[in-house]
Coordinates of C-alpha atoms and ligand atoms in Angstrom, one line a residue:
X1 CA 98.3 106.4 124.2
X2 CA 98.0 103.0 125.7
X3 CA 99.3 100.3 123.0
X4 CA 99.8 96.3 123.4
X5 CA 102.0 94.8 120.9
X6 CA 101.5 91.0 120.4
X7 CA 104.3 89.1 118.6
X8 CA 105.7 85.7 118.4
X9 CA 109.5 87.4 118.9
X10 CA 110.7 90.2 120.9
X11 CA 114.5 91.6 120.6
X12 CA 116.3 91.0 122.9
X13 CA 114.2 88.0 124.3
X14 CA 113.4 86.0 120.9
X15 CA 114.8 86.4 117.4
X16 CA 114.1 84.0 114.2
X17 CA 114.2 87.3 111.8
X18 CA 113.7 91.1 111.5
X19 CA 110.0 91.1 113.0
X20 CA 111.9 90.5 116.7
X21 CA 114.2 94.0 115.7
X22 CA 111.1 95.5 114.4
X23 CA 109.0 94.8 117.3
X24 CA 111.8 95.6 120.2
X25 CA 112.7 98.9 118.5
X26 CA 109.6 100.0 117.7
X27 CA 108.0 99.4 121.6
X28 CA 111.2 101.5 122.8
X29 CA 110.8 104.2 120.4
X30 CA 106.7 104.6 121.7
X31 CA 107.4 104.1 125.1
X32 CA 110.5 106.8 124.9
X33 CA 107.8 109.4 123.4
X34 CA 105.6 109.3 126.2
X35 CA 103.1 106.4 125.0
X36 CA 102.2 103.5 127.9
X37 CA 103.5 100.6 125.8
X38 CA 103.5 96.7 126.9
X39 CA 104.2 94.0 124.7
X40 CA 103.0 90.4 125.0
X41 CA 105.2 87.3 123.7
X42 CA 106.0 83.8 124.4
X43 CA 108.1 82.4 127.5
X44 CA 110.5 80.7 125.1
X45 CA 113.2 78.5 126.7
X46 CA 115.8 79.7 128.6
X47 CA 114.0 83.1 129.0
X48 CA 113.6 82.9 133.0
X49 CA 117.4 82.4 133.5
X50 CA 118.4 84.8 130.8
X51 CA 116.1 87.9 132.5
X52 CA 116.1 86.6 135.9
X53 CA 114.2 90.2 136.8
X54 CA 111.1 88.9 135.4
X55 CA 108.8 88.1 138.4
X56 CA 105.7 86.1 138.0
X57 CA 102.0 87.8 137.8
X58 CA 99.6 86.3 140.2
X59 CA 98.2 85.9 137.8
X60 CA 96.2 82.1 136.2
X61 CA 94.9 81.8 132.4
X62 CA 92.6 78.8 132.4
X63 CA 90.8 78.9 128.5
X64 CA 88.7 76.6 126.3
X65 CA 91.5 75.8 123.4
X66 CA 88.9 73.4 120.7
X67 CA 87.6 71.1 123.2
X68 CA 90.6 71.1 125.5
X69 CA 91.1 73.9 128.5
X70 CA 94.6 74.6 129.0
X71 CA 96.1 76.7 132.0
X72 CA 99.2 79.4 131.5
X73 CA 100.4 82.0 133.9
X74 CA 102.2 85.3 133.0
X75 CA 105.8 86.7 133.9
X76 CA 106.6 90.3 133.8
X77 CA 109.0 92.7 133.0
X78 CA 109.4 96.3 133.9
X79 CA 112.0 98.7 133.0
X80 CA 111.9 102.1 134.1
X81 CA 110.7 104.3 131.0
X82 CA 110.7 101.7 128.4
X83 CA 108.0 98.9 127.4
X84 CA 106.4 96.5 129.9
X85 CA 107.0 93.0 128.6
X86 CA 104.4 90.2 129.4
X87 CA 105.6 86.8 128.8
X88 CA 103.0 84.3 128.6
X89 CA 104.1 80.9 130.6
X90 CA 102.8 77.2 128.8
X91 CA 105.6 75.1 128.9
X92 CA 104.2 72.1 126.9
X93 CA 104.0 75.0 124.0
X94 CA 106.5 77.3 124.5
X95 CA 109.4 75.4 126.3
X96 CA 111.5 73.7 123.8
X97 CA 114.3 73.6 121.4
X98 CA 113.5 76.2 118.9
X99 CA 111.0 79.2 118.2
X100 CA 108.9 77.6 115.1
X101 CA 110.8 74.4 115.0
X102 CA 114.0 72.8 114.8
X103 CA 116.8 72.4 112.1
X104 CA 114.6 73.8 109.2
X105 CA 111.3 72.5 110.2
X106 CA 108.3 73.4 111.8
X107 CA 106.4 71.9 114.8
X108 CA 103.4 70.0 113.8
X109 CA 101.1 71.7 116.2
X110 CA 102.3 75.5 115.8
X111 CA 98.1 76.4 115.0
X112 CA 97.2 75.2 118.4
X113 CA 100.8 77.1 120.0
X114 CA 99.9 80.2 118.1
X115 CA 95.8 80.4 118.5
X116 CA 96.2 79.8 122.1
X117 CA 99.2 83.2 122.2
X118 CA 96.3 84.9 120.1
X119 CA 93.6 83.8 122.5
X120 CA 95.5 84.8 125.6
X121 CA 97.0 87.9 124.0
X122 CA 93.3 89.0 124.1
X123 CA 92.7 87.8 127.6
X124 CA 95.3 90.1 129.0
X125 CA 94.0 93.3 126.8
X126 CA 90.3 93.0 128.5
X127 CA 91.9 92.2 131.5
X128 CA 94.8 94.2 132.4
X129 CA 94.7 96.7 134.9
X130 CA 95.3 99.6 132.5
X131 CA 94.0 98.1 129.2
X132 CA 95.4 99.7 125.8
X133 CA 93.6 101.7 123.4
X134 CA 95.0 99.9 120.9
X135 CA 96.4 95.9 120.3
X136 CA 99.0 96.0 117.7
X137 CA 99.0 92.7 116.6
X138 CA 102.2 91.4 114.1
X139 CA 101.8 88.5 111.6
X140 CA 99.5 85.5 111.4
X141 CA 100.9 84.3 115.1
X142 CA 98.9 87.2 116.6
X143 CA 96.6 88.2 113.8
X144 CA 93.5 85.8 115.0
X145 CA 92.8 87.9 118.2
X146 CA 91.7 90.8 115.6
X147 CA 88.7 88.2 115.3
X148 CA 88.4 87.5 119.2
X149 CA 88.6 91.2 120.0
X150 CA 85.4 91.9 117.6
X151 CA 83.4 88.7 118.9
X152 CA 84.0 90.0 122.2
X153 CA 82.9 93.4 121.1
X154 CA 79.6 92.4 119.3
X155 CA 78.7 89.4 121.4
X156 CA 80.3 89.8 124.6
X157 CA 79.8 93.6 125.9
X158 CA 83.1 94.3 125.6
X159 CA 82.3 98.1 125.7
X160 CA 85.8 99.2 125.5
X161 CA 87.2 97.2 123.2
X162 CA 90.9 98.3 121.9
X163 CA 91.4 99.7 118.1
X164 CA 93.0 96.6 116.8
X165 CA 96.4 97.4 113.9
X166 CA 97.7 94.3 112.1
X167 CA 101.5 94.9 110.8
X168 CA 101.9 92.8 107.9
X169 CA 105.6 91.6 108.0
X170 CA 105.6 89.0 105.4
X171 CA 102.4 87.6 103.3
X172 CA 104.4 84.9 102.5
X173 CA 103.9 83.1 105.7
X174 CA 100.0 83.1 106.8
X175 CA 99.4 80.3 109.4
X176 CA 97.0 78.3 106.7
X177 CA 95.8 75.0 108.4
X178 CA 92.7 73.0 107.5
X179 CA 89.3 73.9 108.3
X180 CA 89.1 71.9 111.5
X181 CA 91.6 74.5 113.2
X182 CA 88.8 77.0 113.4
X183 CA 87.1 74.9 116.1
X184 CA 90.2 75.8 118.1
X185 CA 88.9 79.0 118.6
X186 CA 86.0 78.2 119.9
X187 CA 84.1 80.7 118.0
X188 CA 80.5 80.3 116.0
X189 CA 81.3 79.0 112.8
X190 CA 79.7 82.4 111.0
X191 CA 82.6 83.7 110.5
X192 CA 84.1 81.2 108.7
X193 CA 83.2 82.5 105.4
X194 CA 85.3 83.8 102.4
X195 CA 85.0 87.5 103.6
X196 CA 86.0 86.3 107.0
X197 CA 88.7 83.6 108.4
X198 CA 88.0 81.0 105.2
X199 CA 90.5 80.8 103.0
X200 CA 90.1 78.3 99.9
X201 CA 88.4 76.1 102.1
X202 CA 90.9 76.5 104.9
X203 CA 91.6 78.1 108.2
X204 CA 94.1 81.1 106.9
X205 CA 95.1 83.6 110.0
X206 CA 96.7 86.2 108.4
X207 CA 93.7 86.9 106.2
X208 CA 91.4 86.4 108.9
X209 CA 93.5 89.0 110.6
X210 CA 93.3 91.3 107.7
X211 CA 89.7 91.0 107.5
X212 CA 88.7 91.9 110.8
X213 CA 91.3 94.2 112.2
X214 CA 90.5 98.0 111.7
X215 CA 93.9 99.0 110.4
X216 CA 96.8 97.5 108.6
X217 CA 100.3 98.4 107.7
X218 CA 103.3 97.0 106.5
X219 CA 106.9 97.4 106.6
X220 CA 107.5 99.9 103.2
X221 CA 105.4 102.1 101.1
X222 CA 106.8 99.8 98.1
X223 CA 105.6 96.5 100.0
X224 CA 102.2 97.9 100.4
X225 CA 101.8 98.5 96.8
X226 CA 103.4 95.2 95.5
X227 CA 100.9 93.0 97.8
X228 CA 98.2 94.8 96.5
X229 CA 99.1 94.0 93.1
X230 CA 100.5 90.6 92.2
X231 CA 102.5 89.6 95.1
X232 CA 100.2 89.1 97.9
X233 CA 101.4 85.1 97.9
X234 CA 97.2 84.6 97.3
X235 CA 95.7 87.5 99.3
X236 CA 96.1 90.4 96.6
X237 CA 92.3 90.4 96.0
X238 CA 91.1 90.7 100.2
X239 CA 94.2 93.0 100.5
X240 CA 92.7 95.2 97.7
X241 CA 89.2 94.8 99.1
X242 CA 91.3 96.4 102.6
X243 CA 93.9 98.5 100.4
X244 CA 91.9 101.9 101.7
X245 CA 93.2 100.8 105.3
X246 CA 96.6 99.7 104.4
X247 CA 99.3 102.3 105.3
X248 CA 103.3 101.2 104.4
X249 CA 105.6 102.6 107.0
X250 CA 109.1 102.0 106.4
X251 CA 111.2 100.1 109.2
X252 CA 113.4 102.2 111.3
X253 CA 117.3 100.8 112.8
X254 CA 117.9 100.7 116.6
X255 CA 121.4 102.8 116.1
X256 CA 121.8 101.9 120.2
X257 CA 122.1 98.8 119.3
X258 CA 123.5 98.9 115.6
X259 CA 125.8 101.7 116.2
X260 CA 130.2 101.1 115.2
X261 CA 130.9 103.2 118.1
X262 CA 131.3 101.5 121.7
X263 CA 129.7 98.4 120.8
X264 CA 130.7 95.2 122.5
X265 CA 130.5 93.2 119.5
X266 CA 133.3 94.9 117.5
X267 CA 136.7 95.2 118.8
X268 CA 137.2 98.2 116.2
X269 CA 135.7 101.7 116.4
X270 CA 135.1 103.7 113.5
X271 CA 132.7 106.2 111.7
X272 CA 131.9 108.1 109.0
X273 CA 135.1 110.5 109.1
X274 CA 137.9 107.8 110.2
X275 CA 137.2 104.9 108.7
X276 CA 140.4 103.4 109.9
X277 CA 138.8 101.3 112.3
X278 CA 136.6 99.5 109.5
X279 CA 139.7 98.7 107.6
X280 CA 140.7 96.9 111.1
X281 CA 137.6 95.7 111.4
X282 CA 137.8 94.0 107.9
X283 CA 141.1 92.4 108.7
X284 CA 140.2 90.8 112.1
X285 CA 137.5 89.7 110.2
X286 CA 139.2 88.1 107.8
X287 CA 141.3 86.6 110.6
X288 CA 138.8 85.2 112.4
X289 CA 136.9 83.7 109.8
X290 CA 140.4 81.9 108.2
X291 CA 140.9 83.5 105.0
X292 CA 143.7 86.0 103.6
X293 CA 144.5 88.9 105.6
X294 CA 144.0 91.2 102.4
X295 CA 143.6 94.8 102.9
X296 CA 142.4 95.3 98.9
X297 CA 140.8 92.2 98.6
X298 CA 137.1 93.1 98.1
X299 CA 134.7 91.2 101.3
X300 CA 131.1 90.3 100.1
X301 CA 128.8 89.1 102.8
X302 CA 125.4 88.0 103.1
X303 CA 123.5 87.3 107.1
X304 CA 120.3 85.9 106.2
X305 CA 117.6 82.9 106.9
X306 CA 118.0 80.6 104.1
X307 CA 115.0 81.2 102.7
X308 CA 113.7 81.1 99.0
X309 CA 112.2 84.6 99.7
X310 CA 116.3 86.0 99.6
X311 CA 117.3 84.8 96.2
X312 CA 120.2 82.7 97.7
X313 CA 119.8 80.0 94.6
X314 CA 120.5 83.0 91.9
X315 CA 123.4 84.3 93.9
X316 CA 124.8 80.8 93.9
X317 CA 126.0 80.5 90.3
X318 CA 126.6 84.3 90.2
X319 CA 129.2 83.4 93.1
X320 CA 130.7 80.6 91.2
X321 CA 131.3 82.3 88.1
X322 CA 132.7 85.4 89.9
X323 CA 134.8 83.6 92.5
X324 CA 136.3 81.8 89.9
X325 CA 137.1 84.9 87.6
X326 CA 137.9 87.6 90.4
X327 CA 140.0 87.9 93.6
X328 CA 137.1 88.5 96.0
X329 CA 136.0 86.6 99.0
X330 CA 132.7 85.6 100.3
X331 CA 131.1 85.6 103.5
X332 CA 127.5 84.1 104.5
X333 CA 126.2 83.6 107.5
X334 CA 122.7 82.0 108.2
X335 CA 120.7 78.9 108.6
X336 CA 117.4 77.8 107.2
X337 CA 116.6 75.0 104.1
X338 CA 118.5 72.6 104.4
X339 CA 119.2 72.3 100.1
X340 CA 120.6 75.7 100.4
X341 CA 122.6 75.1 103.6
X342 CA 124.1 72.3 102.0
X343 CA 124.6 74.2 98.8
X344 CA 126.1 76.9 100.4
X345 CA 128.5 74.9 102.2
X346 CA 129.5 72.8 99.4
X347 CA 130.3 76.5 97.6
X348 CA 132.9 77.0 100.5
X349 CA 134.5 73.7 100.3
X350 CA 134.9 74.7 96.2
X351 CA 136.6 77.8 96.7
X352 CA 138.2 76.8 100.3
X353 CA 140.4 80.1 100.3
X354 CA 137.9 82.8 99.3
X355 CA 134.6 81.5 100.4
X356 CA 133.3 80.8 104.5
X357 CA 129.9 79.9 105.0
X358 CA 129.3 79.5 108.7
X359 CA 125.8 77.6 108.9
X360 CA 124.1 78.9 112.4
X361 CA 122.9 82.3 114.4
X362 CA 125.1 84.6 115.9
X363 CA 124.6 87.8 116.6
X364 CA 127.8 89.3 117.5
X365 CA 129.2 87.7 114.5
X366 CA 126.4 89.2 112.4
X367 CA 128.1 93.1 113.8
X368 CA 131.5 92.0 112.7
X369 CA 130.5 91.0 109.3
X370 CA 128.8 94.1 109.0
X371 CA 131.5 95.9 110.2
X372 CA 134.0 93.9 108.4
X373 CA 132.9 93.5 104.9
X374 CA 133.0 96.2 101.5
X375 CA 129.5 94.9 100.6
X376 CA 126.7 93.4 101.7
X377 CA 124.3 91.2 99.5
X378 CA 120.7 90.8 99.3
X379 CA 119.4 89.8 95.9
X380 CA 116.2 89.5 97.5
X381 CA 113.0 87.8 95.5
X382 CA 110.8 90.1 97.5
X383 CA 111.5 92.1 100.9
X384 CA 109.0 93.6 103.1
X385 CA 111.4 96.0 104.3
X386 CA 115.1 94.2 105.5
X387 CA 117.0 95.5 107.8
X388 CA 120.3 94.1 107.4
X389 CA 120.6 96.8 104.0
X390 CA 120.2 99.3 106.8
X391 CA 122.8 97.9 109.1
X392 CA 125.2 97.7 106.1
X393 CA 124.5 101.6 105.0
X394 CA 125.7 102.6 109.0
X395 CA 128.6 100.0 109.2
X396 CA 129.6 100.8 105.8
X397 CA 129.2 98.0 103.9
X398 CA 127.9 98.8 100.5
X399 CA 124.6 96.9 100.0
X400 CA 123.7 95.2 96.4
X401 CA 120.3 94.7 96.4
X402 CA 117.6 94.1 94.1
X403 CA 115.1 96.4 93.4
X404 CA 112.2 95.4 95.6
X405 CA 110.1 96.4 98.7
X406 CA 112.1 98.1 101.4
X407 CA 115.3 97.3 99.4
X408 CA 114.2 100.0 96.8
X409 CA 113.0 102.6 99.3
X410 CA 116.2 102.7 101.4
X411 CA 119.1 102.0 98.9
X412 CA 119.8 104.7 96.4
X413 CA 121.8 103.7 92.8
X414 CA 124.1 105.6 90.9
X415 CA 122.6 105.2 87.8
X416 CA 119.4 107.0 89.6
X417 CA 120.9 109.4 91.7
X418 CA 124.5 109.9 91.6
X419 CA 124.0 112.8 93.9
X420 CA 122.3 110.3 96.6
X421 CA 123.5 106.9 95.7
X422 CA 124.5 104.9 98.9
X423 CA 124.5 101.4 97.1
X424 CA 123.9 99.0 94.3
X425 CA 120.6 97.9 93.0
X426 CA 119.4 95.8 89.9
X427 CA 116.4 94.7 88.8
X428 CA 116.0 91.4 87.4
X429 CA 115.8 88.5 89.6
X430 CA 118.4 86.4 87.4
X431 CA 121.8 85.4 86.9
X432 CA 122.9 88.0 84.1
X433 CA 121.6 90.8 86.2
X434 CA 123.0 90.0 89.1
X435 CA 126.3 89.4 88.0
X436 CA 126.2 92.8 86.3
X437 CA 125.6 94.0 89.9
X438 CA 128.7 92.5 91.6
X439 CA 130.7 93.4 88.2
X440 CA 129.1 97.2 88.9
X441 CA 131.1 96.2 92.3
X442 CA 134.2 95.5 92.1
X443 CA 134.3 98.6 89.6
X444 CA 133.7 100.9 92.7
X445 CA 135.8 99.1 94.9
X446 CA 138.7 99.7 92.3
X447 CA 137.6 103.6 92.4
X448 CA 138.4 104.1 96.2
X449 CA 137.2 107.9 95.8
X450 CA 134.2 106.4 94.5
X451 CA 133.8 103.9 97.7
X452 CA 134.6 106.6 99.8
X453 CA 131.7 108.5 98.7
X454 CA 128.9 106.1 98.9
X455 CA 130.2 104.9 102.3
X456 CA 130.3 107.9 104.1
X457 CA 127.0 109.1 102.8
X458 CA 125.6 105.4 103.6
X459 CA 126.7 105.8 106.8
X460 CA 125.1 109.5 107.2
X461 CA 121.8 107.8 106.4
X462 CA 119.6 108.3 108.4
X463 CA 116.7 105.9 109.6
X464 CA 116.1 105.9 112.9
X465 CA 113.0 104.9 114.4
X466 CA 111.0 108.4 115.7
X467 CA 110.1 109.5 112.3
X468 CA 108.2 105.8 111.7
X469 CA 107.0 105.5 115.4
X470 CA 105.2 109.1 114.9
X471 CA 103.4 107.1 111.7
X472 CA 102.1 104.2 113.2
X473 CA 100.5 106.9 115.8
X474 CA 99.1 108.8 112.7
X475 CA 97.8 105.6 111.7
X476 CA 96.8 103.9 114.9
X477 CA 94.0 107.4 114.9
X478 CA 93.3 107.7 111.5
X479 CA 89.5 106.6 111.2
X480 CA 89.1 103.2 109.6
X481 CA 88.2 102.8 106.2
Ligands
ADP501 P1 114.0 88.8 107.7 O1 113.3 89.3 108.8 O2 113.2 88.5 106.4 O3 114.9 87.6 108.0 P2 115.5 91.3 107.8 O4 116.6 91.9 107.0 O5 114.4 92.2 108.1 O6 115.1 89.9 107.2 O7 116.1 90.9 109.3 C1 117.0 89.9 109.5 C2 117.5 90.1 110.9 O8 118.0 88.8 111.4 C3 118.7 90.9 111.0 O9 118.8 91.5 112.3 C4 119.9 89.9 110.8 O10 121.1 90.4 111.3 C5 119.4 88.8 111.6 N1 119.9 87.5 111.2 C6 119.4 86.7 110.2 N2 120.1 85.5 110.1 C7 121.1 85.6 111.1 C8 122.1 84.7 111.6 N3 122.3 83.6 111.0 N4 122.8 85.1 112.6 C9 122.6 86.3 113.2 N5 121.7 87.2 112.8 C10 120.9 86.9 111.8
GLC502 C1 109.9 90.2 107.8 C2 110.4 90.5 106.4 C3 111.5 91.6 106.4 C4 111.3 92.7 107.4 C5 111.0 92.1 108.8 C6 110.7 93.2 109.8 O1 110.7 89.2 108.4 O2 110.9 89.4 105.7 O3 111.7 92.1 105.1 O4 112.4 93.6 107.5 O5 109.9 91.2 108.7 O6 109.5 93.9 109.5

């Protein structure tokens, strides 16, 4: 099957969040089974000297963007066997500090930055020598060219038009800008209705994704239920109206990439039957990062955006109480709002020898903390999927999680399954339950048998991608409803 993927981030060329994992390992996985897979993303900054084998397409985009035209070229890359990569070149758009925006903003102009990627993404499918059968379009960045692909189709003899799948990672964020936007895409103003791209009066481009594409999924069977119930952030009733088309398809981990074996970002090896090398992996951490070299010292972590979406402002006073009351230490890394950056830092400078919060993005640091620590936290307000509870389960970090989305499909309690558990999970978003859930902790790290057990069976789990990439072909055929 041909397939083009459009998304605003790509592993390993662009990363805000888990849709650029999704996305990377997910185009590998199709490609590796055969499928002719190409994925279409932004020329971010730096890109060119980063992937110097890109080569430039000869190759001009010139298109209408509202009343402007504005010219872009394309860049390439091929890799033997894995996905084709089309980056599309407009440096006044794309070239600058930051993906969305800088230090916990966004750029002002991001509906003109992401209708033109939707526009072009389109372009290149009509275009392309060996056009896909299906555009695979992620999030409300791409979702408007499931509206240019039907125009085009209806009005513009676009005979072969491709199937066109939305993947909904996060109905949280939809790209909602004022009615005026619309004009941007230089469509008839029919559409813009509410069973089309209006949206309370407003241009919204997830929904208008959601209403014209002819197949949507998201990231876990629980996600696709809860949106279509009462947390579709607004859209519950037109993702009802779609449910029959809605399929949830659990996220799979690249294990090349997130494996505790020969990986350059951990000094220590180790696995699920010598766990030795997580115990030095722990205490280089602990190094590193300036606190107590303490074998028996239970590690919590958290690497996250600081976001309200992750419940960071529960965990907060759950932290204090328990830092103060416990020997434990705390690890976070991430960057996002600035109220909780600041928050989170002022927690460190309160509990200067048991807390580190290191405010920015780093990726091999994100391995070692993996690696390093006995659990991993994600008290989640909702979760499409998350990835980093997967991560933990292989590096062996226990993950505390609350009991939504992709959390409650891949994490397994006690309580629930003693035969299966692999983690902790409560269920109330709120300080009491919470703090049961670390209490629940520390228990099991003073039961090392116990530890032992849910470790090595977390790190037995199993969710690599070729299960979930043989579903989204199941889906990409199923006829639409
Ligand atoms: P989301 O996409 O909602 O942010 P996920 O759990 O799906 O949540 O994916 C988060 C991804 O982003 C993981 O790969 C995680 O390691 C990575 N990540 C988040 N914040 C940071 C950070 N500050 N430094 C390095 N990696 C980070
Ligand atoms: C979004 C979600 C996250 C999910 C990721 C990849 O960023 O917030 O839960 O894992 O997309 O699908």
């Amino acid at each position: 099957m041909k397939i083009l993927m459009v998304s605003s981030e790509v592993h390993p060329f662009s990363k805000t969040g888990g849709l650029a994992d999704m996305v990377g390992a997910l185009s590998k996985t199709l490609a590796g089974l055969g499928h002719e897979v190409s994925v279409f993303t932004p020329l971010y900054r730096g890109l060119r000297e980063r992937f110097p084998a890109m080569e430039q397409m000869d190759w001009e985009i010139r298109l209408p963007l509202g009343g402007q035209m504005v010219e872009a070229s394309l860049w390439k890359l091929t890799d033997d066997g894995s996905a084709t990569i089309y980056f599309l070149d407009q440096p006044e758009f794309y070239d600058r500090d930051g993906i969305y925006g800088v230090a916990g903003g966004v750029f002002p102009d991001n509906e003109a930055r992401y209708l033109f990627f939707s526009k072009c993404a389109v372009h290149l499918a009509r275009h392309m020598t060996s056009p896909p059968e299906v555009l695979h379009l992620h999030d409300w960045q791409a979702a408007p060219a499931a509206l240019l692909v039907n125009h085009q189709k209806w009005r513009e003899g676009w005979g072969t038009a491709p199937r066109v799948c939305l993947t909904l990672h996060n109905v949280a964020y939809q790209g909602h800008f004022s009615a005026n936007t619309f004009s941007l895409l230089n469509l008839p103003w029919e559409y813009f209705h509410p069973e089309g791209a209006e949206f309370y009066s407003g241009f919204n481009c997830l929904k208008t994704g959601i209403m014209y594409a002819d197949l949507l999924t998201t990231v876990s069977p629980r996600y696709a239920r809860e949106i279509t119930q009462d947390q579709g952030h607004g859209l519950d009733g037109v993702l009802r109206k779609r449910a029959g088309g809605l399929t949830g398809i659990l996220n799979g981990v690249d294990y090349e990439e997130w494996r505790t074996e020969d990986n350059p970002h951990l000094e220590h090896e180790f696995n699920a039957s010598d766990l030795r090398g997580k115990a030095k992996g722990k205490a280089a951490l602990q190094q590193k990062l300036g606190l107590a070299v303490s074998p028996n010292t239970p590690l919590f972590a958290a690497v996250t955006r600081l976001a309200g979406q992750k419940g960071l402002d529960i965990l907060l006073p759950v932290l204090e109480e328990m830092l103060a009351a416990n020997e434990m230490q705390f690890v976070l890394l991430g960057s996002g709002e600035p109220s909780l950056e600041h928050a989170y830092r002022t927690l460190a400078e309160r509990f200067a020898d048991k807390v580190v919060v290191q405010i920015g993005y780093d990726t091999g640091l994100s391995h070692q903390i993996e690696a390093g620590s006995d659990f991993f936290l994600m008290p989640s307000r909702y979760e499409p999927c998350g990835l980093n509870q997967m991560y933990s389960l292989r590096y062996g970090s226990v993950p505390i999680v609350r009991r939504t989305g992709g959390l409650d499909d891949s994490v397994e309690d006690f309580n629930d399954d003693p035969l299966h558990a692999n983690g902790v999970k409560f269920e109330e978003l709120s300080v009491p339950a919470l703090t049961d859930a670390i209490r629940k902790a520390l228990r099991i790290y003073a039961d090392k048998e116990l530890l032992g057990i849910l470790r090595r069976r977390g790190m037995s789990a199993d969710f690599s991608w070729g299960q979930s990439a043989r579903e989204y072909l199941r889906a990409f055929q199923t006829p639409s409803a």
